[in-house]
PDB file of C-alpha atoms in Angstrom:
ATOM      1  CA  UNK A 252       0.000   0.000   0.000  1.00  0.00           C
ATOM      2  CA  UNK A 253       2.986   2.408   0.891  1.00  0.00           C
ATOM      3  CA  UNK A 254       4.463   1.734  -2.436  1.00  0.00           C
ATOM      4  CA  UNK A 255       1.024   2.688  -4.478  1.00  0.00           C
ATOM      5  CA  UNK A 256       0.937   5.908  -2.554  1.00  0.00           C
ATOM      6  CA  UNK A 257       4.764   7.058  -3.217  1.00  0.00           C
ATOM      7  CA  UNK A 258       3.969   6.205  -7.291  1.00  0.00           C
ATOM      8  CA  UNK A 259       0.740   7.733  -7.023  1.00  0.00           C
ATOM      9  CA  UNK A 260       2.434  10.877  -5.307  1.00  0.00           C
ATOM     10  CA  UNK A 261       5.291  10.981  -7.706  1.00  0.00           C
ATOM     11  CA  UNK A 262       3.036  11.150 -10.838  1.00  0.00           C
ATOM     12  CA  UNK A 263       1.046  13.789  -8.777  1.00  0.00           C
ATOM     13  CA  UNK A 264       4.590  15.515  -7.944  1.00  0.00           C
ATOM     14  CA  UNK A 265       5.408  15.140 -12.148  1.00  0.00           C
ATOM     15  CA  UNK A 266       2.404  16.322 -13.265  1.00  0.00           C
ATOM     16  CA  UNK A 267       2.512  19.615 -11.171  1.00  0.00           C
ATOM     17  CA  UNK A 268       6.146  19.533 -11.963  1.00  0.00           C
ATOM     18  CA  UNK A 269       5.106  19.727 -15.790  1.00  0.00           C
ATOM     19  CA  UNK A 270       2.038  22.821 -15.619  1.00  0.00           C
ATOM     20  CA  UNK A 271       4.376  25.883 -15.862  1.00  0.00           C
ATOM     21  CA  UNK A 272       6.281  24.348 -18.752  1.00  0.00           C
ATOM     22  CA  UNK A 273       2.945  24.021 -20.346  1.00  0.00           C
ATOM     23  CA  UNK A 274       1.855  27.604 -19.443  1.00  0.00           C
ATOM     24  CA  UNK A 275       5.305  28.885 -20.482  1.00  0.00           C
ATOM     25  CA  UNK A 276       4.764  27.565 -24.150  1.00  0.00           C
ATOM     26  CA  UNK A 277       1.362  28.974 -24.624  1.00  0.00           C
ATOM     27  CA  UNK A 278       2.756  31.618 -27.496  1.00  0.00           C
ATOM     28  CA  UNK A 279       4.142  30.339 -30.828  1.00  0.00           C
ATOM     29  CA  UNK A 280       6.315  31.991 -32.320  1.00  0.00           C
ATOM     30  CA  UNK A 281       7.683  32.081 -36.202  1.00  0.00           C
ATOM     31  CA  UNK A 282      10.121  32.903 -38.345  1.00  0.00           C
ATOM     32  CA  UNK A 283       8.565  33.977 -42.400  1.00  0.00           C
ATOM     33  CA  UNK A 284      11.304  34.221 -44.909  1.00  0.00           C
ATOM     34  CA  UNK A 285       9.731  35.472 -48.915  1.00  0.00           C
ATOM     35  CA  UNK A 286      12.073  34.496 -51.375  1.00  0.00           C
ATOM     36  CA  UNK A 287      11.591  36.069 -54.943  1.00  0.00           C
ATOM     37  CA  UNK A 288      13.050  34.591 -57.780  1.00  0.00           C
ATOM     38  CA  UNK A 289      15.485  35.966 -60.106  1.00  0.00           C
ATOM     39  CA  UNK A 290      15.206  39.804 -61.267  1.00  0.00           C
ATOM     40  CA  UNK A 291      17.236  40.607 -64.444  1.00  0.00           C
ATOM     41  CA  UNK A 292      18.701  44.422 -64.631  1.00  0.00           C
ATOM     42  CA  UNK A 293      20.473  44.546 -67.571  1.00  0.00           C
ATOM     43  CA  UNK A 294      23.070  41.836 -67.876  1.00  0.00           C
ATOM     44  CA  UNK A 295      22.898  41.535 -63.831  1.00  0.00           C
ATOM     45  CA  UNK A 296      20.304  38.945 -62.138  1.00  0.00           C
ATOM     46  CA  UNK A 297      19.450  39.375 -58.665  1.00  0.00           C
ATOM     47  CA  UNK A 298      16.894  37.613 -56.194  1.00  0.00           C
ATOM     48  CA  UNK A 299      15.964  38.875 -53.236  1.00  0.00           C
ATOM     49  CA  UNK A 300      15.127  37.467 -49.675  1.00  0.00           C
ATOM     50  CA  UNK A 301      13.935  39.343 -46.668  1.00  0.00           C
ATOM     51  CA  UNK A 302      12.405  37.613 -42.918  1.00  0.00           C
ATOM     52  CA  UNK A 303      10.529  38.732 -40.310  1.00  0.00           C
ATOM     53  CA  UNK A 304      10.201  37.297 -37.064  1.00  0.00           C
ATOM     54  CA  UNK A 305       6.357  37.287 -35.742  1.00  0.00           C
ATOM     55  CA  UNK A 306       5.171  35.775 -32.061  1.00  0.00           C
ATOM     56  CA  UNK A 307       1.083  35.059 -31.248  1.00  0.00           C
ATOM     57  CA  UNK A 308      -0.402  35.264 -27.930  1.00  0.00           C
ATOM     58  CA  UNK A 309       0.618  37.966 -27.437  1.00  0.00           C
ATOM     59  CA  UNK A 310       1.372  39.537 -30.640  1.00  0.00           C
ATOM     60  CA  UNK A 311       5.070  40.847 -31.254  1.00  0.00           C
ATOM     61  CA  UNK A 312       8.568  40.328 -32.738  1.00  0.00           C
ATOM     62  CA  UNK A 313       9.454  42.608 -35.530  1.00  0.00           C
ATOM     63  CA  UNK A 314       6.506  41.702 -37.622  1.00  0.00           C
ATOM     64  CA  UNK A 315       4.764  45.118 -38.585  1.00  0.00           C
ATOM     65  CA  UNK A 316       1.460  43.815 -38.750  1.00  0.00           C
ATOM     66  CA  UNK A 317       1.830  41.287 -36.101  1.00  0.00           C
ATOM     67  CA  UNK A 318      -1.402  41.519 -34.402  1.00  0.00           C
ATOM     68  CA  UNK A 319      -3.201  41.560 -37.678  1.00  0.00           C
ATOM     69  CA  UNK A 320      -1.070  37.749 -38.843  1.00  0.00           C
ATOM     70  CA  UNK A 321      -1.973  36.069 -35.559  1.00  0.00           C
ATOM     71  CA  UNK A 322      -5.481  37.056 -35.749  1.00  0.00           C
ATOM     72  CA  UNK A 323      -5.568  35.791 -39.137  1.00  0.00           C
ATOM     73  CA  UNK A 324      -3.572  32.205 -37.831  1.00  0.00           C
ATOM     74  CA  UNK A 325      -5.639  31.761 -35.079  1.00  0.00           C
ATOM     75  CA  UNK A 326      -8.891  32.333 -36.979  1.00  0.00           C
ATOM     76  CA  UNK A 327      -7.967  29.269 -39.795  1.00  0.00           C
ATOM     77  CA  UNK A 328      -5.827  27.480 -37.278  1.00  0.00           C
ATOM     78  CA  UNK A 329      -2.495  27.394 -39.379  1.00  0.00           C
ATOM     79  CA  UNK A 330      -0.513  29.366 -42.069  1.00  0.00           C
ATOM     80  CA  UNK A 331      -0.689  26.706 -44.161  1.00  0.00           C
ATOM     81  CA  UNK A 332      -5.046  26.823 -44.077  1.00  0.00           C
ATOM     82  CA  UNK A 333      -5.114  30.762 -44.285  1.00  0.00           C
ATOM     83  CA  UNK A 334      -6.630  31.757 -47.484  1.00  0.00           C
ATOM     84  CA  UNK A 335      -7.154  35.764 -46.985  1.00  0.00           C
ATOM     85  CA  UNK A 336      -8.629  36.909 -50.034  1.00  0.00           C
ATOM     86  CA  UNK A 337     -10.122  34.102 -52.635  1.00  0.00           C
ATOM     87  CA  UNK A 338     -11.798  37.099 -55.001  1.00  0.00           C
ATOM     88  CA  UNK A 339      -8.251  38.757 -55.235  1.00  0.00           C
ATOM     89  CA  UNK A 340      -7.388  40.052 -59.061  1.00  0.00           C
ATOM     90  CA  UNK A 341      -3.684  39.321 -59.966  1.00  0.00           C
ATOM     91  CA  UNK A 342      -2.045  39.754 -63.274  1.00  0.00           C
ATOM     92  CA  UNK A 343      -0.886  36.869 -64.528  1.00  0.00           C
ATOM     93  CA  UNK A 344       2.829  37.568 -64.890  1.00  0.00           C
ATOM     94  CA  UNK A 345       4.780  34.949 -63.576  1.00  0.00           C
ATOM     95  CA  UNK A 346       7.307  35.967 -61.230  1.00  0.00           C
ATOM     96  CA  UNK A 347       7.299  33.263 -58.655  1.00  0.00           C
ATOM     97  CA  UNK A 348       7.826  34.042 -54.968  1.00  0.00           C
ATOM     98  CA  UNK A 349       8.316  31.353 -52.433  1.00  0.00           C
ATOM     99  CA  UNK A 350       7.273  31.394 -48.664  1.00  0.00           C
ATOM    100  CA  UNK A 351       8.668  29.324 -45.906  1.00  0.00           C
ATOM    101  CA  UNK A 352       7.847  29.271 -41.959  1.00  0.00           C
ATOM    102  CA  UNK A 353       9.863  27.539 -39.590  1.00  0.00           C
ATOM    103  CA  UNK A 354       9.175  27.411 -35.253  1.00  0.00           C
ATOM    104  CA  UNK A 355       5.500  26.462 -34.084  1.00  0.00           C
ATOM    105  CA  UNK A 356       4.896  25.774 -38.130  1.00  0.00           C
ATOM    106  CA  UNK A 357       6.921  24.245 -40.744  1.00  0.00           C
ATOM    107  CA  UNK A 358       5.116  25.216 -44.153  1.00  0.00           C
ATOM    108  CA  UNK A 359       6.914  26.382 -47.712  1.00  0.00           C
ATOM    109  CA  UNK A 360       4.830  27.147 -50.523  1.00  0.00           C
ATOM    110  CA  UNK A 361       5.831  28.840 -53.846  1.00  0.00           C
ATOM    111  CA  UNK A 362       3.170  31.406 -55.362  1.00  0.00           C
ATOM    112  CA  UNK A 363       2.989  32.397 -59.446  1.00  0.00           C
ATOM    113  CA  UNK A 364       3.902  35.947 -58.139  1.00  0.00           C
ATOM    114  CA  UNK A 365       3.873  38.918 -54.978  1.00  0.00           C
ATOM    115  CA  UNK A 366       0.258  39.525 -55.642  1.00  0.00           C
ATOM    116  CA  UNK A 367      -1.459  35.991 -55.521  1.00  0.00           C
ATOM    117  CA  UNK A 368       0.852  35.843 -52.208  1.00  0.00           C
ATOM    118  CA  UNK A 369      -1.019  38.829 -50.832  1.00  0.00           C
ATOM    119  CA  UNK A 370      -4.471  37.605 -51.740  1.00  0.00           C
ATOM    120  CA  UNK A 371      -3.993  34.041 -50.381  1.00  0.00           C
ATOM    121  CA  UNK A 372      -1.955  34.915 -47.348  1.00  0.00           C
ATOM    122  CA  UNK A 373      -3.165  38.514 -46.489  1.00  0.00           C
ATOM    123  CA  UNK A 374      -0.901  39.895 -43.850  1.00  0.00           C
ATOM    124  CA  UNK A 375       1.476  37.227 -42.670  1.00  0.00           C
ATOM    125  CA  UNK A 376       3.653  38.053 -45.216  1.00  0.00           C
ATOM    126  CA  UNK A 377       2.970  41.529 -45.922  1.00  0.00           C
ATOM    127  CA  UNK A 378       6.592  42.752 -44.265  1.00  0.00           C
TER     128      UNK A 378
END
C-alpha cells in the first residue's frame, strides 16, 4: 500500500512539476522568410530574400502587422489553411515568390507571383 501511494504521489509531484512548462509555451512563435526569384537588370540577375520574425499570444517580434497575422492564424488554425482573399485580381505575370515558416509551423509554398501571395496569405507576409 505504501508503495502505491509514493507512485501515485510521484506522478502527482510530475504532473505539477510539468504545468508551468505548459503555461510557459502557450505563445508560438515564427520565423517567415519570402524568397523572390530571379530579377534581371540589364546583364545583372538578382533575387531577393527578406524575414521577419512574428510571435502570437501575445502579438510581437518585428513583424509590422503582427497583431493583424496572428489574428488571421488563429482564426484558420495554421498558415498553411489561411486563405485571406479568394476574389483577389492578380495579373498573370509569372514571377514566382516562395514562402517558408519555420518554429511552431513548418510550411513552404511557392506562389505564381507577390500579388497571388497577398491575396492568399493577407498579412502574414505583408513585411
Amino acid at each position: 500500500m505504501a508503495t502505491a501511494l509514493s507512485c501515485a504521489a510521484a506522478v502527482a509531484l510530475a504532473v505539477s512539476a510539468a504545468a508551468p512548462a505548459t503555461a510557459d509555451e502557450r505563445g508560438a512563435a515564427y520565423m517567415l522568410e519570402v524568397f523572390g526569384g530571379v530579377e534581371k537588370h540589364g546583364d545583372t540577375a538578382t533575387s531577393w530574400a527578406r524575414g521577419a520574425t512574428l510571435e502570437c499570444d501575445p502579438a510581437g517580434g518585428d513583424h509590422p502587422r503582427a497583431a493583424q497575422a496572428c489574428d488571421l492564424i488563429a482564426e484558420h488554425g495554421d498558415i498553411a489553411s489561411v486563405t485571406a482573399n479568394t476574389d483577389g485580381v492578380c495579373t498573370m505575370e509569372y514571377r514566382p515568390v516562395t514562402v517558408r515558416v519555420t518554429g511552431a509551423e513548418d510550411y513552404e509554398e511557392t506562389f505564381g507571383n507577390a500579388c497571388q501571395l497577398a491575396n492568399a496569405k493577407g498579412m502574414i507576409f505583408d513585411f
